[in-house]
XYZ file of C-alpha atoms in Angstrom:
400
model
C 79.854 109.704 134.967
C 77.984 109.633 131.635
C 81.010 108.275 129.772
C 81.581 105.555 132.351
C 77.926 104.490 132.163
C 77.943 104.427 128.355
C 81.177 102.414 128.295
C 79.767 99.838 130.688
C 76.497 99.526 128.782
C 78.285 99.124 125.445
C 81.046 96.852 126.746
C 78.909 94.416 128.742
C 75.910 94.819 126.463
C 77.771 94.062 123.249
C 79.215 90.915 124.800
C 75.664 89.891 125.692
C 74.486 90.565 122.124
C 77.225 88.321 120.752
C 76.525 85.363 123.055
C 72.765 85.438 123.589
C 70.692 82.685 121.974
C 67.264 81.305 122.879
C 66.361 77.776 121.848
C 63.196 75.733 122.123
C 60.683 78.570 122.342
C 61.374 80.572 119.174
C 61.617 79.739 115.475
C 64.791 81.819 115.098
C 67.067 81.264 118.113
C 69.793 83.660 116.966
C 68.789 86.699 114.921
C 65.576 87.728 116.652
C 67.134 87.372 120.096
C 70.219 89.344 119.095
C 68.017 92.079 117.623
C 66.075 92.213 120.897
C 69.333 92.448 122.859
C 70.704 95.105 120.506
C 67.552 97.142 121.063
C 68.038 97.192 124.808
C 71.760 97.927 124.716
C 71.760 100.586 121.969
C 68.653 102.363 123.285
C 70.034 102.432 126.828
C 73.416 103.810 125.755
C 71.902 106.436 123.461
C 69.432 107.483 126.173
C 72.413 108.345 128.366
C 73.928 110.294 125.481
C 70.732 112.288 124.993
C 70.428 112.929 128.713
C 73.992 113.868 129.548
C 76.392 113.819 126.651
C 74.829 115.003 123.385
C 76.420 118.446 123.673
C 79.970 117.042 123.796
C 79.087 114.578 121.024
C 77.873 117.377 118.765
C 80.862 119.604 119.532
C 83.431 116.900 118.833
C 81.719 114.880 116.102
C 79.439 117.157 114.075
C 80.402 115.534 110.769
C 79.750 112.039 112.104
C 76.377 113.025 113.570
C 75.320 114.648 110.287
C 76.471 111.617 108.254
C 74.540 109.292 110.564
C 71.455 111.501 110.291
C 71.633 111.524 106.489
C 72.031 107.747 106.539
C 68.856 107.314 108.592
C 66.885 109.788 106.454
C 67.969 107.895 103.343
C 66.745 104.737 105.056
C 63.306 106.268 105.520
C 63.335 107.295 101.875
C 64.056 103.687 100.902
C 61.150 102.410 103.023
C 58.664 104.942 101.632
C 59.555 104.036 98.042
C 59.837 100.281 98.470
C 57.201 97.943 97.070
C 57.910 95.423 99.849
C 55.773 95.321 103.022
C 56.609 97.977 105.605
C 57.074 95.306 108.280
C 59.738 93.632 106.153
C 61.521 96.943 105.613
C 61.481 97.679 109.334
C 62.263 94.301 110.890
C 63.774 92.403 107.987
C 63.434 89.027 106.331
C 63.186 85.912 108.464
C 66.615 84.657 109.418
C 68.278 87.996 108.683
C 66.631 90.831 110.662
C 69.070 93.364 109.213
C 66.525 95.958 108.133
C 65.895 99.569 109.140
C 65.392 99.084 112.885
C 68.694 97.196 113.100
C 70.556 100.016 111.361
C 68.894 102.617 113.580
C 70.127 100.736 116.634
C 73.608 100.292 115.175
C 73.749 104.045 114.550
C 72.731 104.587 118.194
C 75.633 102.348 119.228
C 77.995 104.217 116.891
C 77.062 107.649 118.234
C 77.169 106.413 121.829
C 80.668 105.017 121.320
C 81.762 108.322 119.773
C 81.235 109.980 123.182
C 83.946 107.838 124.750
C 87.288 109.537 125.280
C 89.320 107.742 127.960
C 91.481 104.677 127.477
C 89.628 103.016 130.353
C 86.354 103.350 128.428
C 87.896 101.877 125.284
C 89.327 99.043 127.346
C 85.833 98.142 128.548
C 84.756 97.636 124.940
C 87.763 95.389 124.386
C 87.069 93.356 127.534
C 83.517 92.889 126.291
C 84.835 91.525 122.987
C 87.318 89.246 124.743
C 84.629 87.942 127.109
C 82.274 87.137 124.212
C 85.144 85.448 122.399
C 86.154 83.363 125.404
C 82.575 82.160 125.907
C 82.455 81.035 122.278
C 85.868 79.370 122.436
C 84.805 77.335 125.486
C 81.404 76.492 124.003
C 82.846 75.447 120.628
C 85.539 73.321 122.277
C 82.852 71.575 124.331
C 80.852 70.884 121.165
C 83.920 69.451 119.416
C 84.829 67.214 122.363
C 81.450 66.182 123.765
C 78.699 67.342 121.393
C 76.263 70.234 121.492
C 74.105 70.714 124.560
C 71.851 73.305 122.889
C 68.674 71.877 121.405
C 68.785 73.455 117.995
C 68.795 72.025 114.516
C 72.278 72.047 112.990
C 72.161 71.197 109.270
C 75.801 72.207 108.747
C 77.531 69.567 110.851
C 80.109 72.140 111.999
C 80.413 74.268 115.104
C 77.933 77.149 115.245
C 78.981 79.027 118.352
C 76.397 81.544 119.476
C 75.944 82.755 115.898
C 73.974 79.851 114.416
C 76.225 79.502 111.366
C 79.764 78.085 110.915
C 80.804 81.004 108.689
C 79.724 83.577 111.257
C 81.418 81.828 114.178
C 84.527 81.337 112.050
C 84.659 85.060 111.241
C 83.979 86.052 114.845
C 86.665 83.726 116.181
C 89.081 85.205 113.634
C 88.232 88.732 114.786
C 88.516 87.675 118.437
C 91.792 85.776 118.018
C 93.526 88.668 116.235
C 92.212 91.165 118.796
C 93.379 88.929 121.652
C 96.915 88.902 120.269
C 96.841 92.679 119.771
C 95.729 93.319 123.354
C 98.121 90.788 124.894
C 101.078 92.671 123.396
C 100.231 95.794 125.406
C 103.181 97.032 127.459
C 103.009 95.852 131.050
C 100.832 92.798 130.449
C 102.015 89.891 132.626
C 103.650 86.794 131.174
C 100.896 84.623 132.670
C 98.222 86.583 130.786
C 100.220 86.270 127.566
C 100.630 82.513 128.016
C 96.909 82.143 128.700
C 96.163 84.290 125.654
C 98.431 82.079 123.540
C 96.566 78.941 124.629
C 93.172 80.516 123.916
C 94.451 81.812 120.567
C 95.618 78.360 119.488
C 92.303 76.794 120.496
C 90.438 79.510 118.595
C 92.529 78.880 115.466
C 91.827 75.146 115.746
C 88.107 75.923 115.981
C 88.295 78.210 112.947
C 89.784 75.332 110.970
C 87.137 72.961 112.353
C 84.362 75.356 111.306
C 85.543 74.983 107.683
C 84.900 78.709 107.246
C 87.374 80.226 104.803
C 86.435 83.713 105.931
C 87.592 82.855 109.457
C 91.065 81.979 108.173
C 91.191 85.108 106.049
C 90.074 87.353 108.905
C 92.551 86.004 111.473
C 95.432 86.152 108.982
C 94.615 89.744 108.027
C 94.195 90.708 111.678
C 97.580 89.267 112.624
C 99.078 91.130 109.671
C 97.760 94.409 111.068
C 99.096 93.637 114.548
C 102.458 92.765 113.006
C 102.651 96.103 111.225
C 102.139 98.117 114.407
C 104.589 95.881 116.266
C 107.278 96.330 113.602
C 106.600 100.066 113.522
C 107.124 100.308 117.279
C 110.367 98.285 117.250
C 112.150 99.774 114.228
C 112.580 103.484 113.637
C 113.775 102.936 110.073
C 111.179 103.186 107.344
C 112.920 100.350 105.521
C 111.638 97.779 108.020
C 108.073 99.009 107.644
C 108.292 99.036 103.853
C 109.780 95.530 103.839
C 106.994 94.288 106.104
C 104.304 95.895 103.966
C 105.946 94.398 100.876
C 105.868 90.892 102.372
C 102.292 91.402 103.536
C 101.366 92.615 100.063
C 102.871 89.513 98.455
C 101.050 87.243 100.914
C 97.801 89.120 100.295
C 98.253 88.812 96.543
C 98.765 85.051 96.790
C 95.685 84.811 99.008
C 93.608 86.780 96.508
C 94.865 84.627 93.636
C 94.009 81.545 95.652
C 90.450 82.815 96.036
C 90.392 83.136 92.240
C 91.618 79.538 91.793
C 95.142 80.607 90.859
C 98.320 79.581 92.622
C 99.381 77.319 95.492
C 96.877 78.630 98.060
C 93.839 77.618 96.008
C 93.238 74.401 97.970
C 93.275 76.313 101.254
C 91.222 79.373 100.287
C 89.001 78.619 97.314
C 85.479 77.271 97.732
C 82.692 77.143 95.162
C 80.860 79.757 97.236
C 83.623 82.233 96.318
C 82.573 82.053 92.665
C 78.924 82.392 93.644
C 79.635 85.571 95.592
C 80.607 87.399 92.424
C 77.101 86.866 91.054
C 75.491 87.831 94.352
C 77.531 91.043 94.461
C 76.640 91.869 90.876
C 72.940 91.391 91.568
C 73.146 93.770 94.540
C 74.955 96.328 92.417
C 72.302 95.996 89.713
C 69.513 96.602 92.240
C 71.097 99.827 93.433
C 71.992 100.953 89.922
C 68.471 100.313 88.623
C 66.972 102.229 91.589
C 69.684 104.849 92.213
C 67.662 107.264 94.351
C 65.578 104.863 96.443
C 67.008 101.346 96.303
C 64.612 98.412 96.557
C 64.042 98.565 100.324
C 65.601 96.982 103.389
C 66.065 93.212 103.411
C 64.246 92.870 100.074
C 67.298 91.603 98.174
C 65.739 88.138 97.974
C 62.585 89.524 96.357
C 64.601 91.152 93.582
C 67.396 88.639 93.038
C 65.867 86.829 90.051
C 65.169 90.106 88.266
C 68.525 91.722 89.068
C 70.916 88.799 88.554
C 73.220 88.672 85.550
C 72.695 86.237 82.676
C 75.828 84.381 83.781
C 74.047 83.514 87.053
C 71.805 81.150 85.071
C 74.897 78.971 84.586
C 76.496 79.387 88.020
C 74.906 79.211 90.585
C 72.058 78.129 88.282
C 68.471 79.243 87.558
C 66.962 77.648 90.662
C 69.421 79.125 93.174
C 68.215 82.165 95.082
C 69.598 84.137 97.994
C 68.273 86.920 100.225
C 71.601 88.690 100.769
C 74.405 89.989 98.558
C 77.063 88.373 100.782
C 78.605 91.824 100.881
C 77.315 94.406 103.356
C 78.197 97.531 101.313
C 76.398 96.109 98.254
C 73.463 95.169 100.479
C 73.306 98.781 101.662
C 73.480 99.997 98.055
C 70.651 97.646 97.067
C 68.570 98.692 100.087
C 68.700 102.455 99.532
C 70.633 103.355 96.402
C 73.196 106.157 96.395
C 71.500 108.239 99.158
C 72.094 105.362 101.620
C 75.355 104.092 100.154
C 77.259 107.391 100.182
C 76.809 108.238 103.902
C 77.626 104.610 104.779
C 80.917 104.846 102.899
C 81.529 108.293 104.372
C 81.227 106.901 107.913
C 83.784 104.243 106.988
C 86.032 106.962 105.550
C 85.837 108.938 108.812
C 87.025 105.848 110.656
C 89.918 105.326 108.252
C 90.965 108.966 108.665
C 90.889 108.573 112.453
C 93.031 105.426 112.270
C 95.585 107.134 110.015
C 95.749 110.197 112.281
C 96.455 108.163 115.400
C 98.942 105.968 113.537
C 100.923 109.001 112.380
C 100.741 110.625 115.795
C 102.652 107.957 117.690
C 105.141 105.201 116.963
C 104.816 103.397 120.301
C 102.680 100.255 120.413
C 99.334 101.257 121.930
C 97.553 97.997 122.714
C 94.119 99.551 123.083
C 94.323 101.449 119.797
C 95.799 98.510 117.878
C 93.124 96.169 119.251
C 90.282 98.493 118.274
C 91.822 99.035 114.836
C 92.366 95.318 114.297
C 88.812 94.450 115.327
C 87.343 97.127 113.048
C 89.364 96.115 110.002
C 88.632 92.427 110.625
C 84.908 93.188 110.702
C 85.091 95.264 107.523
C 86.937 92.449 105.781
C 84.248 90.008 106.879
C 81.533 92.423 105.783
C 82.746 92.522 102.173
C 82.833 88.743 101.754
C 79.875 87.640 103.842
C 76.364 88.344 105.100
C 75.527 90.926 107.738
C 74.864 89.489 111.194
C 73.967 91.468 114.305
C 76.394 89.635 116.599
C 79.240 90.589 114.278
C 77.978 93.982 113.129
C 77.864 95.449 116.632
C 81.683 95.290 116.862
C 82.168 96.995 113.515
C 79.798 99.832 114.390
C 81.325 100.299 117.843
């Protein structure tokens, strides 16, 4: 009963977090409302865990619980030693809201999801993701065809979805599209569902292109590559086929990386000036954590420290007058926020996930649609998180 309740809260609730926006009555229609929604969903799920399922969680996931606890304690350490206002450390900078309270709630979601054991529970999370994706696909298509019916200011001129930014909606649609393909390949899925999924996938890809978000293209391509690997692995018993596939994927990935570095034929499709800027943003975040190794500079205070922490090269590109309040890389943001005490448990939680993925992959050769979908969604989010800014509507899927 507890697992079923948690799965429903997380599945339906996470879909709500991804799609909820409030316009007309608030200065920030996206981030504040998603933080409010995250608070309700994560607190409700974790309350059920504390009431009925903490014993099983502790017995099965001691290492994860300890890592999450260390992460939160390191967060408190960062707040206590930060020179920024406590309110900013707790709730975050305007337009971001990715400070301590957000990470506490994401940890609640993480630990609540760790209680889940049945395939039915995991499927509820996937249906929540697919529902949020379908809502955004329909909304974005309407905007492209007829214009936006939401009364918010759009300085970008591209689709925003329910994320308020073309890069975020592009990344989310990439994550959704790859996950949709992964789930549609599950054994026993009807041909009608697969045809419908194909139509939705093609529309989503068109919207990713329309968003002009390079990260959306990168995420969907990487996600499809992951799905392809598990499909090849399930169809061919020979290791040669898997090695050949990984070799081709490696070559494609290398060309994509070179394109991002303005080298090779994919440059015109992948490179944007913002790619060059990200290197300076990442370096500034690394400098903040390195200069404050035991405390960091505090949550969501990257913007306060950017001018002091940036490299000399940043005075040329992006230029002396350009500032940013995020590293455009979530791990480097975490390192800047809390130094090594916060960074290490964050990476350790990611490592636990990677170990779990490898274990399940080695355990079975058959194509497990639920597992492949969850794996694809997680890797797609992590890829987005190392090339872009943290956003609650995206982060919830990574932490689940």
